Amino acid sequence: MTEYKESISNIRNRIRWFCFYAGLLIEIGIVLVDKSVFVNPIEGRLFQITFLLFGIALLMTYYSKEEWMVILLAGILGTISYWVTGRNEIIRIVVFIAACKEMNMKQAMKVLFWVTLAGCLAIMTASVTGLFGEVVLTQVYEANGADTRYIFGMGHPNTLYCMMWALMLLGMYVYFEKMKWYTYLCLAAGSIGLFLLTKTATGICIALFSIILSAAFRYLPKFRTNKLIRVSAISGYLLCIAVSILGAANANCVLDYYWGRDDSAQARIYVLLDKILTGRLLTLASTEISDGTLQTWKLFAKPDTTYYFDLGWVRLFYWYGIIPAVIFLLVVLYLLYYSFKKNDYMAVVMILSITIYTVVEAHFVSVYIARNYLLFLLGSYWWQMLPEKERI
């Protein structure tokens, strides 16, 4: 009987492992195609396949009653969202995160890192060799006129820098314990060099922030245990969300200011914020119905909320609705708190870096699971974060 149970367990583990990694590799492939010049005509079908694969992996995983309850409640949220908005991302994400429970997530993130890196290098090489994709892009980026910047097959200089920074962030997480001081110097030098090619101000700022914060946690023991650092991290997270919400609520003030209809102190504050965000608030207010502004948010988003813009946290509320957005942000907030408790300091760096970047850009708010590394962190810890499972 014991041998039979072990045999069944081995078969279950193999099926779970195969389905999970098959789904992960397909999700990575979808992201890489999206970042290239190719158009994926079967993207929706591939999402259905990965949903099925992660679903099988979920069924091959053992959960407690409390864990099943969390999965059920999250699934109900995703189902309501799909019924109201027509978007299936929440259901797909719930199944993926649940399927992560018995997986070695550090190993999965290594696979994510190396396969994504190989794919990005292939895209860049193809552009340089003339196989497909452009090496540079000349257009008007700012008020100073047209400029030529490097894109290496990824469509836009911001996209190129974002992918390289995100991969650097993921690599630092995976190999945090092995990072040397000179590795940080090399990463900083590479980040500056890429900035000279792309002139992406947001990219270089967040890259240096990630590198410096990671190095501080790696080499300054007192920095890890300083309560002020923990309070500052949580406060910084909340501030980023508050800035996003206030920006969406007052974006029309910016438009009114430029039209000469509002010259109040409040309007001037948001004009300054708009300049810091390089005109992104004005972009929200300039559409026909001011898509993305607070007045267009619903408890669950409407099916026609499909407008694309850069402000990531604003897009989260606009695309999915207030209820799903608030729940996700609270879960990530607790993940940040829990990462400190688990002494997973590179997870703290990743959460804060992504939080800050998402105020400005929307790379991590998309239909692509393999682009949002927060989902992998949640996959690592969600079942441990439950009160009865918590291990401090």
mmCIF file of C-alpha atoms in Angstrom:
data_model
loop_
_atom_site.group_PDB
_atom_site.id
_atom_site.type_symbol
_atom_site.label_atom_id
_atom_site.label_comp_id
_atom_site.label_asym_id
_atom_site.label_seq_id
_atom_site.Cartn_x
_atom_site.Cartn_y
_atom_site.Cartn_z
ATOM 1 C CA MET A 1 0.000 0.000 0.000
ATOM 2 C CA THR A 2 2.852 2.373 0.879
ATOM 3 C CA GLU A 3 4.587 1.697 -2.445
ATOM 4 C CA TYR A 4 1.306 2.302 -4.285
ATOM 5 C CA LYS A 5 0.814 5.661 -2.549
ATOM 6 C CA GLU A 6 4.382 6.660 -3.338
ATOM 7 C CA SER A 7 3.870 5.693 -6.975
ATOM 8 C CA ILE A 8 0.687 7.778 -7.203
ATOM 9 C CA SER A 9 2.459 10.686 -5.518
ATOM 10 C CA ASN A 10 5.365 10.495 -7.992
ATOM 11 C CA ILE A 11 2.974 10.476 -10.957
ATOM 12 C CA ARG A 12 1.084 13.431 -9.493
ATOM 13 C CA ASN A 13 4.318 15.365 -8.975
ATOM 14 C CA ARG A 14 5.513 14.684 -12.509
ATOM 15 C CA ILE A 15 2.221 15.790 -14.037
ATOM 16 C CA ARG A 16 2.213 18.933 -11.875
ATOM 17 C CA TRP A 17 5.818 19.773 -12.763
ATOM 18 C CA PHE A 18 5.341 19.180 -16.501
ATOM 19 C CA CYS A 19 2.104 21.183 -16.741
ATOM 20 C CA PHE A 20 3.438 24.081 -14.687
ATOM 21 C CA TYR A 21 6.641 24.498 -16.674
ATOM 22 C CA ALA A 22 4.919 23.930 -20.011
ATOM 23 C CA GLY A 23 2.504 26.725 -19.121
ATOM 24 C CA LEU A 24 5.331 28.955 -17.900
ATOM 25 C CA LEU A 25 7.383 28.506 -21.077
ATOM 26 C CA ILE A 26 4.370 29.297 -23.252
ATOM 27 C CA GLU A 27 3.628 32.433 -21.199
ATOM 28 C CA ILE A 28 7.247 33.557 -21.607
ATOM 29 C CA GLY A 29 7.031 32.926 -25.340
ATOM 30 C CA ILE A 30 3.888 35.060 -25.572
ATOM 31 C CA VAL A 31 5.695 37.963 -23.851
ATOM 32 C CA LEU A 32 8.686 37.701 -26.169
ATOM 33 C CA VAL A 33 6.515 37.707 -29.279
ATOM 34 C CA ASP A 34 4.685 40.752 -27.932
ATOM 35 C CA LYS A 35 8.004 42.575 -27.486
ATOM 36 C CA SER A 36 9.114 41.760 -31.040
ATOM 37 C CA VAL A 37 7.782 43.083 -34.343
ATOM 38 C CA PHE A 38 5.608 40.025 -34.855
ATOM 39 C CA VAL A 39 1.859 39.914 -34.322
ATOM 40 C CA ASN A 40 0.591 36.833 -32.493
ATOM 41 C CA PRO A 41 -2.675 35.725 -34.153
ATOM 42 C CA ILE A 42 -3.285 32.914 -31.654
ATOM 43 C CA GLU A 43 -2.493 34.762 -28.427
ATOM 44 C CA GLY A 44 -5.981 34.166 -27.010
ATOM 45 C CA ARG A 45 -5.807 30.454 -27.778
ATOM 46 C CA LEU A 46 -2.390 30.207 -26.112
ATOM 47 C CA PHE A 47 -3.800 31.864 -22.996
ATOM 48 C CA GLN A 48 -6.500 29.186 -22.922
ATOM 49 C CA ILE A 49 -3.839 26.477 -23.178
ATOM 50 C CA THR A 50 -1.760 27.923 -20.319
ATOM 51 C CA PHE A 51 -4.902 28.316 -18.219
ATOM 52 C CA LEU A 52 -5.621 24.606 -18.767
ATOM 53 C CA LEU A 53 -2.035 23.607 -17.954
ATOM 54 C CA PHE A 54 -1.920 25.642 -14.748
ATOM 55 C CA GLY A 55 -5.383 24.308 -13.898
ATOM 56 C CA ILE A 56 -4.122 20.724 -14.165
ATOM 57 C CA ALA A 57 -1.118 21.643 -12.014
ATOM 58 C CA LEU A 58 -3.549 23.094 -9.465
ATOM 59 C CA LEU A 59 -5.554 19.871 -9.375
ATOM 60 C CA MET A 60 -2.339 17.898 -8.800
ATOM 61 C CA THR A 61 -1.495 20.031 -5.733
ATOM 62 C CA TYR A 62 -2.529 19.422 -2.132
ATOM 63 C CA TYR A 63 -4.298 22.279 -0.304
ATOM 64 C CA SER A 64 -5.751 22.670 3.167
ATOM 65 C CA LYS A 65 -9.409 23.608 3.632
ATOM 66 C CA GLU A 66 -8.365 27.195 4.358
ATOM 67 C CA GLU A 67 -6.275 27.313 1.190
ATOM 68 C CA TRP A 68 -9.142 25.956 -0.900
ATOM 69 C CA MET A 69 -11.375 28.635 0.598
ATOM 70 C CA VAL A 70 -8.945 31.375 -0.450
ATOM 71 C CA ILE A 71 -8.706 29.907 -3.956
ATOM 72 C CA LEU A 72 -12.510 29.690 -4.155
ATOM 73 C CA LEU A 73 -13.033 33.286 -3.027
ATOM 74 C CA ALA A 74 -10.365 34.578 -5.415
ATOM 75 C CA GLY A 75 -11.922 32.511 -8.193
ATOM 76 C CA ILE A 76 -15.335 34.041 -7.467
ATOM 77 C CA LEU A 77 -13.773 37.507 -7.724
ATOM 78 C CA GLY A 78 -12.229 36.548 -11.068
ATOM 79 C CA THR A 79 -15.508 35.101 -12.320
ATOM 80 C CA ILE A 80 -17.428 38.262 -11.409
ATOM 81 C CA SER A 81 -14.759 40.344 -13.129
ATOM 82 C CA TYR A 82 -14.970 38.191 -16.260
ATOM 83 C CA TRP A 83 -18.766 38.355 -16.285
ATOM 84 C CA VAL A 84 -18.827 42.160 -15.898
ATOM 85 C CA THR A 85 -15.720 43.263 -17.808
ATOM 86 C CA GLY A 86 -15.124 40.444 -20.281
ATOM 87 C CA ARG A 87 -11.511 40.208 -19.055
ATOM 88 C CA ASN A 88 -10.274 36.786 -17.939
ATOM 89 C CA GLU A 89 -6.889 37.867 -16.524
ATOM 90 C CA ILE A 90 -7.915 37.611 -12.865
ATOM 91 C CA ILE A 91 -9.097 34.016 -13.264
ATOM 92 C CA ARG A 92 -5.880 33.110 -15.083
ATOM 93 C CA ILE A 93 -3.769 34.798 -12.406
ATOM 94 C CA VAL A 94 -5.625 33.089 -9.553
ATOM 95 C CA VAL A 95 -5.082 29.655 -11.091
ATOM 96 C CA PHE A 96 -1.409 30.408 -11.777
ATOM 97 C CA ILE A 97 -0.676 31.653 -8.247
ATOM 98 C CA ALA A 98 -2.535 28.729 -6.668
ATOM 99 C CA ALA A 99 -0.573 26.257 -8.833
ATOM 100 C CA CYS A 100 2.697 27.674 -7.494
ATOM 101 C CA LYS A 101 2.227 26.230 -3.999
ATOM 102 C CA GLU A 102 4.259 23.016 -4.244
ATOM 103 C CA MET A 103 6.670 24.330 -6.873
ATOM 104 C CA ASN A 104 10.235 25.489 -6.220
ATOM 105 C CA MET A 105 9.568 29.116 -7.095
ATOM 106 C CA LYS A 106 13.205 30.212 -6.941
ATOM 107 C CA GLN A 107 13.908 27.600 -9.621
ATOM 108 C CA ALA A 108 10.874 28.723 -11.626
ATOM 109 C CA MET A 109 12.096 32.310 -11.479
ATOM 110 C CA LYS A 110 15.523 31.176 -12.689
ATOM 111 C CA VAL A 111 13.818 29.609 -15.705
ATOM 112 C CA LEU A 112 11.842 32.823 -16.210
ATOM 113 C CA PHE A 113 15.070 34.842 -16.048
ATOM 114 C CA TRP A 114 17.203 32.788 -18.410
ATOM 115 C CA VAL A 115 14.542 32.048 -21.019
ATOM 116 C CA THR A 116 13.391 35.685 -21.111
ATOM 117 C CA LEU A 117 16.996 36.877 -21.309
ATOM 118 C CA ALA A 118 17.743 34.473 -24.167
ATOM 119 C CA GLY A 119 14.618 35.612 -26.003
ATOM 120 C CA CYS A 120 15.459 39.313 -25.567
ATOM 121 C CA LEU A 121 19.014 38.743 -26.800
ATOM 122 C CA ALA A 122 17.622 36.879 -29.819
ATOM 123 C CA ILE A 123 15.329 39.823 -30.648
ATOM 124 C CA MET A 124 18.189 42.283 -30.273
ATOM 125 C CA THR A 125 20.546 40.158 -32.370
ATOM 126 C CA ALA A 126 17.929 39.789 -35.100
ATOM 127 C CA SER A 127 17.560 43.574 -35.301
ATOM 128 C CA VAL A 128 21.308 44.214 -35.462
ATOM 129 C CA THR A 129 21.806 41.601 -38.174
ATOM 130 C CA GLY A 130 18.883 42.935 -40.205
ATOM 131 C CA LEU A 131 16.831 39.754 -39.903
ATOM 132 C CA PHE A 132 13.827 41.596 -38.435
ATOM 133 C CA GLY A 133 13.161 44.648 -36.311
ATOM 134 C CA GLU A 134 14.703 48.100 -36.332
ATOM 135 C CA VAL A 135 17.879 49.052 -34.478
ATOM 136 C CA VAL A 136 16.937 52.702 -33.932
ATOM 137 C CA LEU A 137 13.766 54.783 -33.892
ATOM 138 C CA THR A 138 13.656 58.421 -34.967
ATOM 139 C CA GLN A 139 10.660 60.420 -33.819
ATOM 140 C CA VAL A 140 9.637 63.351 -31.625
ATOM 141 C CA TYR A 141 10.069 62.208 -28.021
ATOM 142 C CA GLU A 142 10.015 65.594 -26.315
ATOM 143 C CA ALA A 143 9.375 69.232 -27.106
ATOM 144 C CA ASN A 144 12.964 69.606 -28.331
ATOM 145 C CA GLY A 145 12.117 67.940 -31.645
ATOM 146 C CA ALA A 146 12.928 64.665 -33.371
ATOM 147 C CA ASP A 147 15.637 62.434 -31.934
ATOM 148 C CA THR A 148 17.158 59.060 -32.793
ATOM 149 C CA ARG A 149 17.283 56.465 -30.020
ATOM 150 C CA TYR A 150 18.138 52.773 -29.907
ATOM 151 C CA ILE A 151 15.385 50.167 -29.654
ATOM 152 C CA PHE A 152 17.133 46.952 -30.831
ATOM 153 C CA GLY A 153 13.980 45.382 -32.208
ATOM 154 C CA MET A 154 11.702 46.191 -29.239
ATOM 155 C CA GLY A 155 9.639 48.959 -30.786
ATOM 156 C CA HIS A 156 10.445 51.815 -28.419
ATOM 157 C CA PRO A 157 13.456 52.894 -26.307
ATOM 158 C CA ASN A 158 11.333 52.849 -23.141
ATOM 159 C CA THR A 159 10.367 49.250 -23.873
ATOM 160 C CA LEU A 160 13.998 48.249 -24.390
ATOM 161 C CA TYR A 161 15.119 49.847 -21.129
ATOM 162 C CA CYS A 162 12.153 48.471 -19.221
ATOM 163 C CA MET A 163 12.832 44.893 -20.327
ATOM 164 C CA MET A 164 16.524 45.124 -19.463
ATOM 165 C CA TRP A 165 15.820 46.682 -16.064
ATOM 166 C CA ALA A 166 13.088 44.151 -15.265
ATOM 167 C CA LEU A 167 15.446 41.300 -16.150
ATOM 168 C CA MET A 168 18.167 42.853 -13.997
ATOM 169 C CA LEU A 169 15.696 43.087 -11.111
ATOM 170 C CA LEU A 170 14.691 39.449 -11.566
ATOM 171 C CA GLY A 171 18.321 38.349 -11.814
ATOM 172 C CA MET A 172 19.210 40.194 -8.599
ATOM 173 C CA TYR A 173 16.339 38.425 -6.856
ATOM 174 C CA VAL A 174 17.375 34.973 -8.068
ATOM 175 C CA TYR A 175 21.079 35.434 -7.317
ATOM 176 C CA PHE A 176 20.863 37.892 -4.411
ATOM 177 C CA GLU A 177 22.941 35.750 -2.045
ATOM 178 C CA LYS A 178 25.730 35.492 -4.639
ATOM 179 C CA MET A 179 25.879 39.175 -5.557
ATOM 180 C CA LYS A 180 29.321 40.801 -5.142
ATOM 181 C CA TRP A 181 30.110 44.492 -4.784
ATOM 182 C CA TYR A 182 31.630 44.598 -8.246
ATOM 183 C CA THR A 183 28.498 42.992 -9.686
ATOM 184 C CA TYR A 184 26.510 45.984 -8.505
ATOM 185 C CA LEU A 185 29.071 48.317 -10.094
ATOM 186 C CA CYS A 186 28.790 46.446 -13.394
ATOM 187 C CA LEU A 187 24.989 46.621 -13.277
ATOM 188 C CA ALA A 188 25.127 50.354 -12.562
ATOM 189 C CA ALA A 189 27.586 50.915 -15.418
ATOM 190 C CA GLY A 190 25.405 48.874 -17.773
ATOM 191 C CA SER A 191 22.303 50.807 -16.715
ATOM 192 C CA ILE A 192 24.037 54.118 -17.414
ATOM 193 C CA GLY A 193 25.324 52.854 -20.752
ATOM 194 C CA LEU A 194 21.838 51.769 -21.807
ATOM 195 C CA PHE A 195 20.501 55.159 -20.743
ATOM 196 C CA LEU A 196 22.960 56.850 -23.120
ATOM 197 C CA LEU A 197 21.480 54.753 -25.946
ATOM 198 C CA THR A 198 17.805 55.152 -25.016
ATOM 199 C CA LYS A 199 17.714 58.430 -23.026
ATOM 200 C CA THR A 200 15.046 56.934 -20.801
ATOM 201 C CA ALA A 201 15.065 59.079 -17.657
ATOM 202 C CA THR A 202 12.496 56.988 -15.779
ATOM 203 C CA GLY A 203 14.442 53.844 -16.599
ATOM 204 C CA ILE A 204 17.815 55.027 -15.297
ATOM 205 C CA CYS A 205 16.261 56.435 -12.111
ATOM 206 C CA ILE A 206 14.470 53.209 -11.207
ATOM 207 C CA ALA A 207 17.448 51.058 -12.232
ATOM 208 C CA LEU A 208 19.828 52.941 -9.934
ATOM 209 C CA PHE A 209 17.224 52.869 -7.165
ATOM 210 C CA SER A 210 16.941 49.064 -7.461
ATOM 211 C CA ILE A 211 20.722 48.590 -7.517
ATOM 212 C CA ILE A 212 21.439 50.885 -4.569
ATOM 213 C CA LEU A 213 18.627 49.482 -2.411
ATOM 214 C CA SER A 214 19.650 45.897 -3.177
ATOM 215 C CA ALA A 215 23.306 46.647 -2.342
ATOM 216 C CA ALA A 216 22.255 48.303 0.919
ATOM 217 C CA PHE A 217 20.277 45.232 1.996
ATOM 218 C CA ARG A 218 23.109 42.957 0.857
ATOM 219 C CA TYR A 219 26.006 44.657 2.632
ATOM 220 C CA LEU A 220 24.544 46.737 5.484
ATOM 221 C CA PRO A 221 23.172 44.451 8.233
ATOM 222 C CA LYS A 222 21.858 47.402 10.273
ATOM 223 C CA PHE A 223 19.935 48.591 7.213
ATOM 224 C CA ARG A 224 17.988 45.309 7.217
ATOM 225 C CA THR A 225 16.880 45.573 10.840
ATOM 226 C CA ASN A 226 16.238 49.313 10.965
ATOM 227 C CA LYS A 227 12.570 49.857 11.799
ATOM 228 C CA LEU A 228 12.653 53.236 10.065
ATOM 229 C CA ILE A 229 13.504 51.475 6.798
ATOM 230 C CA ARG A 230 10.504 49.185 7.187
ATOM 231 C CA VAL A 231 8.182 52.079 7.983
ATOM 232 C CA SER A 232 9.622 54.068 5.056
ATOM 233 C CA ALA A 233 9.117 51.138 2.677
ATOM 234 C CA ILE A 234 5.465 50.704 3.606
ATOM 235 C CA SER A 235 4.888 54.462 3.592
ATOM 236 C CA GLY A 236 6.547 54.741 0.192
ATOM 237 C CA TYR A 237 4.292 52.012 -1.179
ATOM 238 C CA LEU A 238 1.181 53.786 0.104
ATOM 239 C CA LEU A 239 2.436 57.136 -1.202
ATOM 240 C CA CYS A 240 2.851 55.739 -4.718
ATOM 241 C CA ILE A 241 -0.727 54.469 -4.720
ATOM 242 C CA ALA A 242 -2.019 57.752 -3.261
ATOM 243 C CA VAL A 243 -0.209 59.795 -5.924
ATOM 244 C CA SER A 244 -1.728 57.629 -8.647
ATOM 245 C CA ILE A 245 -5.259 57.984 -7.269
ATOM 246 C CA LEU A 246 -4.947 61.737 -6.701
ATOM 247 C CA GLY A 247 -3.471 62.184 -10.163
ATOM 248 C CA ALA A 248 -6.405 60.356 -11.747
ATOM 249 C CA ALA A 249 -8.851 62.358 -9.645
ATOM 250 C CA ASN A 250 -7.369 65.721 -10.651
ATOM 251 C CA ALA A 251 -6.097 65.154 -14.189
ATOM 252 C CA ASN A 252 -8.773 67.467 -15.578
ATOM 253 C CA CYS A 253 -7.278 70.301 -13.514
ATOM 254 C CA VAL A 254 -4.215 70.119 -15.740
ATOM 255 C CA LEU A 255 -6.285 70.474 -18.886
ATOM 256 C CA ASP A 256 -8.287 73.332 -17.351
ATOM 257 C CA TYR A 257 -5.057 75.095 -16.398
ATOM 258 C CA TYR A 258 -3.685 75.001 -19.936
ATOM 259 C CA TRP A 259 -7.034 76.190 -21.305
ATOM 260 C CA GLY A 260 -6.970 79.107 -18.854
ATOM 261 C CA ARG A 261 -10.028 77.892 -16.942
ATOM 262 C CA ASP A 262 -8.294 77.096 -13.639
ATOM 263 C CA ASP A 263 -5.302 78.978 -12.228
ATOM 264 C CA SER A 264 -5.737 77.807 -8.626
ATOM 265 C CA ALA A 265 -2.946 76.530 -6.379
ATOM 266 C CA GLN A 266 -4.416 73.045 -6.652
ATOM 267 C CA ALA A 267 -4.252 73.135 -10.439
ATOM 268 C CA ARG A 268 -0.626 74.318 -10.312
ATOM 269 C CA ILE A 269 0.294 71.416 -8.046
ATOM 270 C CA TYR A 270 -1.096 68.899 -10.520
ATOM 271 C CA VAL A 271 0.509 70.704 -13.452
ATOM 272 C CA LEU A 272 3.822 70.206 -11.647
ATOM 273 C CA LEU A 273 2.968 66.539 -11.053
ATOM 274 C CA ASP A 274 2.069 66.223 -14.728
ATOM 275 C CA LYS A 275 5.472 67.604 -15.696
ATOM 276 C CA ILE A 276 7.181 65.107 -13.387
ATOM 277 C CA LEU A 277 5.134 62.353 -15.060
ATOM 278 C CA THR A 278 6.076 63.798 -18.494
ATOM 279 C CA GLY A 279 2.571 64.775 -19.529
ATOM 280 C CA ARG A 280 0.795 61.572 -18.579
ATOM 281 C CA LEU A 281 -1.996 63.257 -16.577
ATOM 282 C CA LEU A 282 -2.747 65.555 -19.513
ATOM 283 C CA THR A 283 -2.976 62.464 -21.726
ATOM 284 C CA LEU A 284 -5.726 61.074 -19.484
ATOM 285 C CA ALA A 285 -7.727 64.295 -19.541
ATOM 286 C CA SER A 286 -7.357 64.819 -23.282
ATOM 287 C CA THR A 287 -9.441 61.858 -24.443
ATOM 288 C CA GLU A 288 -13.103 62.238 -25.383
ATOM 289 C CA ILE A 289 -14.441 61.046 -22.031
ATOM 290 C CA SER A 290 -11.193 61.492 -20.034
ATOM 291 C CA ASP A 291 -10.500 57.739 -19.992
ATOM 292 C CA GLY A 292 -8.625 56.658 -16.884
ATOM 293 C CA THR A 293 -9.622 59.608 -14.720
ATOM 294 C CA LEU A 294 -11.427 58.886 -11.471
ATOM 295 C CA GLN A 295 -14.821 59.641 -13.002
ATOM 296 C CA THR A 296 -14.407 56.652 -15.361
ATOM 297 C CA TRP A 297 -13.629 54.157 -12.575
ATOM 298 C CA LYS A 298 -16.311 51.632 -11.568
ATOM 299 C CA LEU A 299 -16.533 49.017 -8.830
ATOM 300 C CA PHE A 300 -15.981 46.521 -11.651
ATOM 301 C CA ALA A 301 -14.829 48.010 -14.929
ATOM 302 C CA LYS A 302 -17.101 48.152 -17.953
ATOM 303 C CA PRO A 303 -16.285 46.048 -21.061
ATOM 304 C CA ASP A 304 -15.367 49.172 -23.063
ATOM 305 C CA THR A 305 -12.581 50.271 -20.704
ATOM 306 C CA THR A 306 -9.842 49.239 -23.104
ATOM 307 C CA TYR A 307 -7.960 52.520 -23.555
ATOM 308 C CA TYR A 308 -4.167 52.132 -23.259
ATOM 309 C CA PHE A 309 -2.095 54.640 -21.283
ATOM 310 C CA ASP A 310 1.129 54.554 -19.301
ATOM 311 C CA LEU A 311 0.080 55.204 -15.695
ATOM 312 C CA GLY A 312 0.145 51.648 -14.360
ATOM 313 C CA TRP A 313 -1.784 51.853 -11.096
ATOM 314 C CA VAL A 314 -4.369 54.100 -12.727
ATOM 315 C CA ARG A 315 -4.726 51.519 -15.501
ATOM 316 C CA LEU A 316 -5.272 48.806 -12.866
ATOM 317 C CA PHE A 317 -8.284 50.664 -11.461
ATOM 318 C CA TYR A 318 -9.577 51.643 -14.902
ATOM 319 C CA TRP A 319 -9.207 48.234 -16.568
ATOM 320 C CA TYR A 320 -10.450 45.997 -13.754
ATOM 321 C CA GLY A 321 -12.396 48.184 -11.346
ATOM 322 C CA ILE A 322 -12.029 49.570 -7.849
ATOM 323 C CA ILE A 323 -12.806 46.334 -5.979
ATOM 324 C CA PRO A 324 -10.248 44.083 -7.769
ATOM 325 C CA ALA A 325 -7.620 46.855 -7.697
ATOM 326 C CA VAL A 326 -8.013 47.537 -3.974
ATOM 327 C CA ILE A 327 -7.870 43.817 -3.137
ATOM 328 C CA PHE A 328 -4.720 43.335 -5.223
ATOM 329 C CA LEU A 329 -3.005 46.377 -3.714
ATOM 330 C CA LEU A 330 -3.827 45.259 -0.165
ATOM 331 C CA VAL A 331 -2.480 41.776 -0.892
ATOM 332 C CA VAL A 332 0.761 43.248 -2.270
ATOM 333 C CA LEU A 333 0.998 45.535 0.773
ATOM 334 C CA TYR A 334 0.784 42.506 3.041
ATOM 335 C CA LEU A 335 3.325 40.729 0.818
ATOM 336 C CA LEU A 336 5.715 43.636 1.401
ATOM 337 C CA TYR A 337 5.185 43.380 5.165
ATOM 338 C CA TYR A 338 5.563 39.590 5.053
ATOM 339 C CA SER A 339 8.774 39.806 3.001
ATOM 340 C CA PHE A 340 10.367 41.823 5.804
ATOM 341 C CA LYS A 341 9.256 39.181 8.296
ATOM 342 C CA LYS A 342 10.730 36.404 6.149
ATOM 343 C CA ASN A 343 13.953 38.421 5.733
ATOM 344 C CA ASP A 344 13.470 38.228 1.972
ATOM 345 C CA TYR A 345 15.018 41.626 1.386
ATOM 346 C CA MET A 346 15.358 41.302 -2.367
ATOM 347 C CA ALA A 347 11.609 40.694 -2.509
ATOM 348 C CA VAL A 348 11.247 44.058 -0.733
ATOM 349 C CA VAL A 349 13.473 45.659 -3.386
ATOM 350 C CA MET A 350 11.422 44.075 -6.158
ATOM 351 C CA ILE A 351 8.074 45.138 -4.695
ATOM 352 C CA LEU A 352 9.162 48.731 -4.083
ATOM 353 C CA SER A 353 10.878 49.048 -7.470
ATOM 354 C CA ILE A 354 7.855 47.747 -9.341
ATOM 355 C CA THR A 355 5.519 49.911 -7.244
ATOM 356 C CA ILE A 356 7.435 53.098 -8.051
ATOM 357 C CA TYR A 357 7.858 52.237 -11.728
ATOM 358 C CA THR A 358 4.174 51.399 -12.108
ATOM 359 C CA VAL A 359 3.192 54.911 -11.043
ATOM 360 C CA VAL A 360 4.649 56.090 -14.360
ATOM 361 C CA GLU A 361 4.624 53.050 -16.673
ATOM 362 C CA ALA A 362 2.227 50.118 -17.101
ATOM 363 C CA HIS A 363 4.608 47.297 -18.054
ATOM 364 C CA PHE A 364 3.466 45.154 -15.120
ATOM 365 C CA VAL A 365 -0.257 45.838 -15.569
ATOM 366 C CA SER A 366 -1.067 43.748 -18.609
ATOM 367 C CA VAL A 367 -2.601 40.480 -19.767
ATOM 368 C CA TYR A 368 0.812 38.762 -19.581
ATOM 369 C CA ILE A 369 1.566 36.682 -16.476
ATOM 370 C CA ALA A 370 5.269 36.290 -17.316
ATOM 371 C CA ARG A 371 5.716 40.084 -17.302
ATOM 372 C CA ASN A 372 4.527 40.644 -13.728
ATOM 373 C CA TYR A 373 7.096 39.354 -11.250
ATOM 374 C CA LEU A 374 4.857 40.269 -8.314
ATOM 375 C CA LEU A 375 2.709 37.288 -9.295
ATOM 376 C CA PHE A 376 5.704 34.975 -8.851
ATOM 377 C CA LEU A 377 6.399 36.426 -5.403
ATOM 378 C CA LEU A 378 2.757 35.879 -4.485
ATOM 379 C CA GLY A 379 3.070 32.343 -5.825
ATOM 380 C CA SER A 380 6.009 31.803 -3.473
ATOM 381 C CA TYR A 381 4.283 33.029 -0.333
ATOM 382 C CA TRP A 382 0.476 33.163 -0.641
ATOM 383 C CA TRP A 383 -0.210 29.958 1.274
ATOM 384 C CA GLN A 384 2.315 30.857 3.978
ATOM 385 C CA MET A 385 0.739 34.303 4.370
ATOM 386 C CA LEU A 386 -2.476 32.762 5.678
ATOM 387 C CA PRO A 387 -2.629 33.225 9.500
ATOM 388 C CA GLU A 388 -2.633 29.541 10.427
ATOM 389 C CA LYS A 389 0.212 28.853 7.992
ATOM 390 C CA GLU A 390 2.379 31.799 8.900
ATOM 391 C CA ARG A 391 5.960 30.889 9.771
ATOM 392 C CA ILE A 392 7.938 33.876 10.998
#
